[in-house]
Structures are given as structure tokens and as C-alpha cells.
Coordinates of C-alpha atoms in Angstrom, one line a residue:
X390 CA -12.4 9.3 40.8
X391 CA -15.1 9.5 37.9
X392 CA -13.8 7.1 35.0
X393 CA -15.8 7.9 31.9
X394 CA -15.2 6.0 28.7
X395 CA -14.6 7.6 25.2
X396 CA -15.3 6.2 21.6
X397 CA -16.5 6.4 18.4
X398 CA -15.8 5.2 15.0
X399 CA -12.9 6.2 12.9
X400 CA -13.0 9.5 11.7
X401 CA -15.8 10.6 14.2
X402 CA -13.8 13.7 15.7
X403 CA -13.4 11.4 19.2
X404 CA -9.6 12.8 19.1
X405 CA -11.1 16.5 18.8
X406 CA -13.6 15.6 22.2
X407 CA -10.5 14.1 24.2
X408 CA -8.0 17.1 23.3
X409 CA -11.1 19.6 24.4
X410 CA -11.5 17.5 27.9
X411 CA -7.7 17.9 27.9
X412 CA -7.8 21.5 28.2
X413 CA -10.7 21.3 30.7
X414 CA -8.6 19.2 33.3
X415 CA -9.9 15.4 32.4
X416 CA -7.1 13.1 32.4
X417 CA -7.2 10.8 29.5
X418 CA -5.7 7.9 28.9
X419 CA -5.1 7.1 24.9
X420 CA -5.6 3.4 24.7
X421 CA -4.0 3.6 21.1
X422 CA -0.6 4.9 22.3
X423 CA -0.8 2.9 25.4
X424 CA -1.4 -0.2 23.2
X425 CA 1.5 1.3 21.5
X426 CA 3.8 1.5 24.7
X427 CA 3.1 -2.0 25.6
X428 CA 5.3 -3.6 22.4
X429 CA 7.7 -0.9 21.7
X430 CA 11.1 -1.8 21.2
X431 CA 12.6 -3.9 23.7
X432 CA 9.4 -4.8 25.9
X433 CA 7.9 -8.0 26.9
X434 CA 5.0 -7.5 24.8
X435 CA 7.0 -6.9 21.7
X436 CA 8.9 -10.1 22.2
X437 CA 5.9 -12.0 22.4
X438 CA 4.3 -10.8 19.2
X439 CA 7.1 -12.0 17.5
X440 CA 7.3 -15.7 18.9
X441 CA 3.5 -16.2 18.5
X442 CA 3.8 -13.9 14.3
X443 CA 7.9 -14.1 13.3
X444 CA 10.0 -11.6 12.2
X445 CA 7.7 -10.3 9.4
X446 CA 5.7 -8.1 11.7
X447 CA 9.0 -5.8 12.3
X448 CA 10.3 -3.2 10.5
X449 CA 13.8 -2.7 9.3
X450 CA 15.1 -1.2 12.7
X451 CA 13.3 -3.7 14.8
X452 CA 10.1 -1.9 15.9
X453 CA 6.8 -3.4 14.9
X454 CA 5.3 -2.8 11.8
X455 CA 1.7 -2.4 12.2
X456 CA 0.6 -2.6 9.2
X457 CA 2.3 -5.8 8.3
X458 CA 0.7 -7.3 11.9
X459 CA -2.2 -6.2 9.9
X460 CA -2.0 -8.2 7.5
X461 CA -1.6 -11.5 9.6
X462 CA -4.0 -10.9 11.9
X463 CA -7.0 -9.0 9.7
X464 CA -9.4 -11.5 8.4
X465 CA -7.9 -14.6 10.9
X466 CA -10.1 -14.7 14.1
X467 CA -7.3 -17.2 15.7
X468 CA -4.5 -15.4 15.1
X469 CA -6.5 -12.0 16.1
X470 CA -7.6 -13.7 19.4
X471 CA -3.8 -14.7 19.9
X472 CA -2.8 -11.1 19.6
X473 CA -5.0 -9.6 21.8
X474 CA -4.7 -12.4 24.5
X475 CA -1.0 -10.6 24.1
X476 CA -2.1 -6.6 23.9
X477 CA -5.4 -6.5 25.9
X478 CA -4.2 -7.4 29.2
X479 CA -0.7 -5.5 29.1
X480 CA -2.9 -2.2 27.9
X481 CA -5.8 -2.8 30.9
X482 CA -2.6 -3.3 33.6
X483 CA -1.1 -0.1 32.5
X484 CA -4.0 1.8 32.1
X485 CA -5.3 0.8 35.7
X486 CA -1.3 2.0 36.5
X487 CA -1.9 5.2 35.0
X488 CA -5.4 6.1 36.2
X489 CA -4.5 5.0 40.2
X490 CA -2.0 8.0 39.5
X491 CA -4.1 10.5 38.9
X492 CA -5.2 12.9 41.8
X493 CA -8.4 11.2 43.8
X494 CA -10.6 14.1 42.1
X495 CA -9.6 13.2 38.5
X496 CA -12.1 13.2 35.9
X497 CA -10.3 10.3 34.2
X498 CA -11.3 9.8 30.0
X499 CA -10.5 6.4 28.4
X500 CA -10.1 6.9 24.8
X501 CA -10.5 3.5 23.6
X502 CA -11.6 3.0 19.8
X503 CA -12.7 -0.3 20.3
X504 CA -14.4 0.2 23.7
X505 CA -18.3 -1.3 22.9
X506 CA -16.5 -3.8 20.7
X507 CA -14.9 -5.2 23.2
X508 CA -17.5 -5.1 25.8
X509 CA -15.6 -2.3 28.4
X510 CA -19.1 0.0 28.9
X511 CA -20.2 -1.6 32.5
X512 CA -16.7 -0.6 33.6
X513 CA -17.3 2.9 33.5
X514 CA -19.3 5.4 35.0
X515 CA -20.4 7.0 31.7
X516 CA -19.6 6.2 28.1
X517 CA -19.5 8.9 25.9
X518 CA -20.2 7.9 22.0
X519 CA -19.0 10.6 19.2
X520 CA -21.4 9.9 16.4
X521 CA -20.8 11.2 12.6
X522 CA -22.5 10.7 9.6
X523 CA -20.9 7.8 7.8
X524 CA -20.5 10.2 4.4
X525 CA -18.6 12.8 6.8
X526 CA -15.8 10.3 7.8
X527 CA -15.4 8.9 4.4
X528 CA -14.7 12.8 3.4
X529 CA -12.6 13.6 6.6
X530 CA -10.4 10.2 6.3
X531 CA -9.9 11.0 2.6
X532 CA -9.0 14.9 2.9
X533 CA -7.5 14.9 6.5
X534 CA -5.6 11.1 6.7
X535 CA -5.0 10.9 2.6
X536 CA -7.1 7.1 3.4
X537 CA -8.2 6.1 -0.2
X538 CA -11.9 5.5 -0.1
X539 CA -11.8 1.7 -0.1
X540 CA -9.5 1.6 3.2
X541 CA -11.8 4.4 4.9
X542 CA -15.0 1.9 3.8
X543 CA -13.4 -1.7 5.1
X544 CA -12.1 0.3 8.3
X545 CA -15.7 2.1 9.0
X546 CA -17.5 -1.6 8.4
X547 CA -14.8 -3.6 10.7
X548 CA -15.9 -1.6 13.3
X549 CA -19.5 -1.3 15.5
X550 CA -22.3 0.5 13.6
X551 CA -24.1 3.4 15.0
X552 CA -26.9 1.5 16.6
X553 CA -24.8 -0.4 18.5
X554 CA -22.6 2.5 19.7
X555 CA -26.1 4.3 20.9
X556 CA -27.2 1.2 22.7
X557 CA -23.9 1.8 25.3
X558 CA -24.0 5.3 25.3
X559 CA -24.9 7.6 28.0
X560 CA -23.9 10.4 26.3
X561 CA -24.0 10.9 22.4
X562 CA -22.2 14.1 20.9
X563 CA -23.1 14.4 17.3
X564 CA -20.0 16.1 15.0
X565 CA -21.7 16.6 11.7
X566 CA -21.2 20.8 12.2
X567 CA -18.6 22.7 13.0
X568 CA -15.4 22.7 15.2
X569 CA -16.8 25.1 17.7
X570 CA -19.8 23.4 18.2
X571 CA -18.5 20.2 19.1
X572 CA -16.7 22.3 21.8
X573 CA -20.0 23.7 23.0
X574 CA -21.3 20.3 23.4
X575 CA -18.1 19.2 25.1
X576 CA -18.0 22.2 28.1
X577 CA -22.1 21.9 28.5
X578 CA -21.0 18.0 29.2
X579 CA -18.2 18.6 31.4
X580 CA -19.8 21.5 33.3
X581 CA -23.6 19.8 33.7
X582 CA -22.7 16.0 33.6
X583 CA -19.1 15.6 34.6
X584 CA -17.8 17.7 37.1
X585 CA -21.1 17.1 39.4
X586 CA -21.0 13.7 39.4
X587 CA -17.0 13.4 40.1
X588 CA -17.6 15.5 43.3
X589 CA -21.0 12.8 43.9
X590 CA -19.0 9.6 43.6
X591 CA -16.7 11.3 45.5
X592 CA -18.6 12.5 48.0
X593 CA -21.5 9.2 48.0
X594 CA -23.9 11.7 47.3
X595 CA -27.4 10.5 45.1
X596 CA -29.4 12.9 43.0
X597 CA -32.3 13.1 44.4
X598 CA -35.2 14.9 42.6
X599 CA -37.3 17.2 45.2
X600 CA -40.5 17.7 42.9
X601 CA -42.5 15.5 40.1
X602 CA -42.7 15.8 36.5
X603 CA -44.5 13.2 34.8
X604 CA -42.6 12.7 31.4
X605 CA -44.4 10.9 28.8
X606 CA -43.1 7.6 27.9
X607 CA -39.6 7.3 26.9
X608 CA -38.7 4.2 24.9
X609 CA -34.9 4.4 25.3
X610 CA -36.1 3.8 29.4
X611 CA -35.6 -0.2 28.6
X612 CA -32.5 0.5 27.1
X613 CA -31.3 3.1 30.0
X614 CA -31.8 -0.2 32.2
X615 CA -29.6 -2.3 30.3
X616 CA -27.0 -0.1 30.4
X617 CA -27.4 0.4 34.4
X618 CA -27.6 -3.6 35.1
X619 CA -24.5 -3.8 33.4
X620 CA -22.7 -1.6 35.1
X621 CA -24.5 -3.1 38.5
X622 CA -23.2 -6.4 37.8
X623 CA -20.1 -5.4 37.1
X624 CA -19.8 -3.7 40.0
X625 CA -21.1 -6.4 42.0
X626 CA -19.5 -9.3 40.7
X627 CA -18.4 -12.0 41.7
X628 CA -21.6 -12.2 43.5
X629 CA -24.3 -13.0 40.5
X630 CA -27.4 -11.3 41.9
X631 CA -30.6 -10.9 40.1
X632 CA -31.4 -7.5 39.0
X633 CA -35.1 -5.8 37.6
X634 CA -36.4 -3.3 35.7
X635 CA -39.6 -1.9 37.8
X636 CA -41.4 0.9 38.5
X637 CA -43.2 2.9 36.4
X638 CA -40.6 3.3 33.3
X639 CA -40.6 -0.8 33.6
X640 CA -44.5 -0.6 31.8
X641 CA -44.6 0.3 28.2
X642 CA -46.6 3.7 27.3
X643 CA -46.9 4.9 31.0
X644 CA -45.8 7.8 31.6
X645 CA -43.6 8.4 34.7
X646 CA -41.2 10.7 36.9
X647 CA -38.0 10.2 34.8
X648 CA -36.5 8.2 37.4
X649 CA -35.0 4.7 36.2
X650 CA -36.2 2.1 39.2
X651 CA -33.9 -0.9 39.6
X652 CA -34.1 -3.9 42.2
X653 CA -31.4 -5.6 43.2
X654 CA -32.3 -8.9 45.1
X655 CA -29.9 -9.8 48.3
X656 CA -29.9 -12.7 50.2
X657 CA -30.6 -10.6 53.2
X658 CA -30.1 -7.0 54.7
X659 CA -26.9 -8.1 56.4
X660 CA -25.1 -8.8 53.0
X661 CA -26.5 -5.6 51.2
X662 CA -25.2 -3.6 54.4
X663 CA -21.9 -5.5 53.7
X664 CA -18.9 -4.7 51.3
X665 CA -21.8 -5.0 48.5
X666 CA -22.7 -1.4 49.2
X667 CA -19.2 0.2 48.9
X668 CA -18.9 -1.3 45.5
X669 CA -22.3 0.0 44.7
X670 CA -21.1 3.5 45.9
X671 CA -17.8 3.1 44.3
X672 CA -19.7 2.3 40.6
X673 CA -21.6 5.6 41.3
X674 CA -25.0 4.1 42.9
X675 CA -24.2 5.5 46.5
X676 CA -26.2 4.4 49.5
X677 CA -29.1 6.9 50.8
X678 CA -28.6 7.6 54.5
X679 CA -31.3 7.1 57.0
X680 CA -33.9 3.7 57.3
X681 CA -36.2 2.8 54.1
X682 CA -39.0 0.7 53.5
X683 CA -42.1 -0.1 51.5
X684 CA -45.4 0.7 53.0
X685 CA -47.1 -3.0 53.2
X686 CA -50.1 -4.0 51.4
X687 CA -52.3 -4.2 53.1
X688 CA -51.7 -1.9 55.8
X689 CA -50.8 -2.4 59.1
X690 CA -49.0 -5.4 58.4
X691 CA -45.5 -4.2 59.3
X692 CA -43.2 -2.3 57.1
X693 CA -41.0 -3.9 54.2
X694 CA -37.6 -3.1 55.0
X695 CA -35.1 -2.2 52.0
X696 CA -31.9 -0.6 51.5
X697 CA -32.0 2.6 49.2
X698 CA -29.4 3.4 47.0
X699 CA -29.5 6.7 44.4
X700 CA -27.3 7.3 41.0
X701 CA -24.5 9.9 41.7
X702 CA -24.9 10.8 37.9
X703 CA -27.0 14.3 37.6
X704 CA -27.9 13.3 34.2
X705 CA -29.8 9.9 35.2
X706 CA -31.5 9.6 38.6
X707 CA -32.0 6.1 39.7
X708 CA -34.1 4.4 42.8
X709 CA -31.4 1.5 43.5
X710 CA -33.6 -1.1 45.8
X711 CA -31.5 -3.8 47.2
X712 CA -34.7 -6.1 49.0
X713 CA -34.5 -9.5 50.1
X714 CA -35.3 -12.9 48.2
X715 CA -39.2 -13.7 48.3
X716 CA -39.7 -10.8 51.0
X717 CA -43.3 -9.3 50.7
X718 CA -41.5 -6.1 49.2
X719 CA -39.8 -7.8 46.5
X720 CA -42.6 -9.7 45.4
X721 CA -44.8 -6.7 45.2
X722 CA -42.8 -4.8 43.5
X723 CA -42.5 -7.2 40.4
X724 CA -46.1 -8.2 41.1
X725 CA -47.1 -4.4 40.4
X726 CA -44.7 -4.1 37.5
X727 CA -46.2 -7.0 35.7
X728 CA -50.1 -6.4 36.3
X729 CA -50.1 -2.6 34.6
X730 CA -47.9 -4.3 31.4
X731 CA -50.9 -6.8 31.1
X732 CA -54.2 -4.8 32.5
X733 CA -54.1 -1.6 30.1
X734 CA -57.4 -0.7 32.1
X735 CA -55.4 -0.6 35.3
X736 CA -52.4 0.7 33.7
X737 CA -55.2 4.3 31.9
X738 CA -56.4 4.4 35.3
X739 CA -53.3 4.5 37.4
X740 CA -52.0 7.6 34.3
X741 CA -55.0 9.4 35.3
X742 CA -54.2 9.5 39.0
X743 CA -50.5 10.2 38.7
X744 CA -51.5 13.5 36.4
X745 CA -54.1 14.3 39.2
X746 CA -51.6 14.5 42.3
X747 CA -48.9 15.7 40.5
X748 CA -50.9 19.2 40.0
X749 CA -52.2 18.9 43.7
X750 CA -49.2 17.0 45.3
X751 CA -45.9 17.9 42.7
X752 CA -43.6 17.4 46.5
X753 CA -42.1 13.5 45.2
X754 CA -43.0 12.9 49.5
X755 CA -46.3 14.2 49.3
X756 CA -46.9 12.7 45.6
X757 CA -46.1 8.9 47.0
X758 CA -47.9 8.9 49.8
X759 CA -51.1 10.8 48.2
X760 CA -50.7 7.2 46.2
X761 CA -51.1 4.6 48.9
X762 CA -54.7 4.3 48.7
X763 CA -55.0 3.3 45.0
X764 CA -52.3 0.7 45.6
X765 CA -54.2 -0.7 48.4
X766 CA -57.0 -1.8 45.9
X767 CA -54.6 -2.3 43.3
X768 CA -52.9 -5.2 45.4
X769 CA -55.9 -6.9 45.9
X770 CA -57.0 -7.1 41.3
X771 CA -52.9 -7.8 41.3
X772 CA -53.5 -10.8 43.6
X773 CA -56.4 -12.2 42.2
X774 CA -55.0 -11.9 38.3
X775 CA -51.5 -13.6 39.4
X776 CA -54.1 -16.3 40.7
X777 CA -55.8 -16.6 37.4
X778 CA -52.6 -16.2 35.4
X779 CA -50.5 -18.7 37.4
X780 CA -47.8 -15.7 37.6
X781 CA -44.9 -16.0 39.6
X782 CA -42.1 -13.4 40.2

């Protein structure tokens, strides 16, 4: 199943985007009321609370006062830490519970306030940020909650800023309009983004772009990468295997196919055609079928053998190669990377080619192998500057 995660900052509208992927299907799991379940009256967790805080953090008829835990635990990093070494795993046992329930086809929504906080983004396939001006929830928690302004401000600065909700989003939906148009943005995701790539995880199916468009460069590419090397090592842990940005959108102010290229180094083909590459699949980064390797350099050496993997997200194709430790392949392809980030010469002249063939060859088969030639003579200056420079990969 697709397991997308949900947040934004108090008074965002993130309550709005969960009840509209509600009435769309999604199954979403409220991490406030489940963190609520987990030390109601007469549970474990509950019990718990009270031997690590006292009696002061319940109410009258038993139940726990929130606001009073508040009040302990707000401003006192050891007891905070001792609460949620209470909450956090209770709430991530019974949300696994809840989400293994749901049908195999399940779009499944984590609404989880404190998501990036907390570090939970590589555990999903997507992550879906609600952004709002600051002035908008000050006005919204004030009208709609009755917050008095100085509660709204501390809450809004206790939590991530902006900046670094956008650094783990995949998606941003932006609620400074109306109602309506938050719903607009809400079916467009789960018709375009959503429902496609539950039925690609499902189905191990990459996106796999058929013709060329050069894009010109895209500085949130780096950060695109961070967010997929996350989720790769998460999904491949507890093996720690070393991961690269390469490719095109790797070198700064080069235009490129809007393709994100990502190596993955194995120890050898045998452990990449091991469990390795159901977890990949199961994270969304499904094998492509059939045999793949790198044309050598120079030719006629024997062909670098690779394992291919795609992205099963329509909104973010990915070239996943999983090649071996110090193989010819691998080094090139970090060899290549680094050359055109320090040879701006190299790196005008390779542009110019790539605009050329994509108006004679825009087929992505035709367009790759119309650039063999270049990158035979490109080897060779690569070679002789790592031999100058003293690079290694």
C-alpha cells in the first residue's frame, strides 16, 4: 500500500486536506487521537505517565490533563524525552496496527503534526507539507480556536519553520485562499500523484519517460536527492550502503532531462539481486525488468553490468543504479559527475550537444546512444584531469 505522510504547522488547514482525502477514499490515521488512545483511562500508557510525572497531570475524574502534562514537560528537554520514550513508541505500534488493516490497495495518510520534527519523512512514500502564511494562522487560531495571540505565537515558534517543512516535502499545498481551492489542489494530488503511484508500488511498476525534455536547471534537484537518499536508506537499512547524487541534475547550472539519477553502491550483483531489491520495490524504487549496463569507455571493452531500478512515483522519475564497489561503471559515473562540476568548458560544451540531439533524437533510446561518441573523448580529458587533480571517487 502507498503510505504518504501529512503535516503542517498549527493552524495550516492540514485537518481540512485529511478530511478532503477522507472523502476520496485515503485512509488516515490521526496521530493526535491515536497519541490520545494510547493513555486513555485505564491503559498502560496512562499508568506510566503517572509513575514517571504524579498525579498532577490528571484531571479530577482520572483522565489526563493535557494541559497540565504541558506544563511539566514544556520547556524541560528531560522530562519531554521521558514522555515521549512513553508516547512515541505506543503511537508507532498502533499505527503500524492500524495501517496492516487496511485493504492492500489503501492510500494510507499519516496525519502527524510533528512529522519532520521528529524525523518520520524517509518512512514514507511521499510527504505532503500544508504551508500558510504565518499572519493567516495567527488570524485563524484566534477567530476559529479562540487561542489568544501570545499562545498562537509560542505554539507556531515551538514548532519547524517553513524552510524546513519544504526541505521534506514532496508535495507542498499552499492554503492562503479559499476553502474550495485547497480542494482543487487536494483531488489534482490525489488523481495525478496518488492514485498512480498506489497502483505502481503495487504493481512494481517505474515511470519511465519515453521522450526528452531538457529542463533548465532546477536548484531544488540537490534537495530532491536528499529527500530520495533518505528514504533509500531507510529502506535499505540495516545495510549502510553508500548512495550518490549523479547524472546530469548532480552538476550545478546544467540543464538536464528532469530525471533525478541516484547510485547505490552493492558489494556485488548477487546482494542487489537479493532481498535488497524487494525493499527497494517496497519503498517505491521498483526494479526495471530485463538486463542493464553501462556502455564501457572505451569501447569494446566489455559491458558494465548494473541493476536498474525506477521511482514508482509519477511526479518524480528516478534512474536507481545499484553498481558494484570500484567496478569500471561506478567509478565512471562519479568520475563524469565531478569533471563537468569543475571544467565549465566541458560542462558549455556537453549543454550544447544535449540541445542538439534532443531536436534530432528527442526518443530518451535514441537520445543516449546519439551521446556515446562525445563520452568517449570525454573519458579520456576526465582521466587525464583526475590525474592532475589527484581525484578519487
Amino acid at each position: 500500500m502507498l503510505m504518504v505522510g501529512l503535516t503542517g504547522g498549527i493552524g495550516s488547514g492540514k485537518s481540512a486536506v485529511a478530511a478532503r482525502l477522507t472523502e476520496w477514499g485515503a485512509v488516515v490515521l490521526d496521530a493526535d487521537r491515536i497519541a490520545r488512545e494510547v493513555v486513555a483511562p485505564g491503559t498502560e500508557g496512562l499508568a506510566e505517565v503517572v509513575a514517571a510525572f504524579g498525579d498532577r497531570v490528571l484531571d479530577a475524574g482520572g483522565a489526563l490533563d493535557r494541559a497540565a502534562l504541558g506544563a511539566v514537560v514544556f520547556g524541560d528537554e528531560v522530562a519531554r524525552r521521558r514522555l515521549e520514550a512513553i508516547t512515541h513508541p505506543r503511537v508507532r505500534a498502533r499505527t503500524a496496527e492500524l495501517a496492516a488493516a487496511a485493504s492492500p490497495d489503501a492510500v494510507v495518510v499519516n496525519d502527524v503534526p510533528l512529522l519532520v520534527e521528529v524525523g518520520l519523512a524517509p518512512t514514507y512514500h511521499l510527504v505532503v507539507v500544508v504551508q500558510t502564511a504565518v499572519a493567516t494562522r495567527l488570524e485563524r487560531l484566534e477567530r476559529a480556536r479562540g487561542m489568544p495571540r501570545a499562545e498562537a505565537e509560542r505554539r507556531i515558534a515551538a514548532q519547524a519553520d517553513d524552510a524546513r517543512r519544504r526541505a521534506a516535502a514532496d508535495v507542498v499545498l499552499t492554503n492562503d485562499s479559499t476553502l474550495d481551492q485547497l480542494h482543487a489542489a487536494v483531488d489534482t494530488l490525489w488523481r495525478d500523484r496518488l492514485l498512480p503511484y498506489e497502483h505502481n508500488v503495487r504493481e512494481r511498476r517505474p515511470v519511465r519517460p519515453q521522450r526528452v525534455v531538457l529542463t533548465e536547471p532546477d536548484p531544488t534537484w540537490p534537495q530532491q536527492y536528499a529527500r530520495l537518499a533518505a528514504r533509500i536508506r531507510h529502506a535499505v537499512a540495516p545495510a549502510d550502503l553508500r548512495i550518490d547524487h549523479i547524472g546530469s541534475t548532480a552538476v550545478p547550472g546544467l540543464a538536464a532531462k528532469d530525471v533525478i539519477d541516484v547510485q547505490v553502491t552493492v558489494p556485488s550483483l548477487d546482494e542487489a539481486d537479493g532481498p535488497l531489491a524487494e525493499r527497494l520495490a517496497r519503498a517505491g524504487f521498483p526494479r526495471l525488468p530485463g538486463e542493464w549496463w553501462d556502455n564501457p569507455r572505451l569501447a569494446g571493452s566489455g559491458r558494465w553490468e548494473k541493476r536498474l531500478h525506477g521511482s514508482a512515483d509519477p511526479g518524480r522519475p528516478v534512474n536507481l543504479h545499484l553498481r558494484v564497489a570500484g567496478s569500471p561503471g561506478w567509478r565512471y559515473a562519479l568520475l563524469m559527475r565531478d569533471h563537468l562540476r569543475a571544467d565549465p568548458d566541458q560542462r558549455a560544451a556537453y549543454l550544447l550537444l544535449k540541445r542538439e540531439l534532443v531536436a534530432s533524437a528527442p526518443d530518451s533510446g535514441a537520445y543516449a546512444t546519439a551521446k556515446d561518441p562525445w563520452f568517449d573523448e570525454e573519458h579520456l580529458r576526465a582521466e587525464e584531469w583526475a590525474a592532475q587533480a589527484g581525484w578519487r571517487p
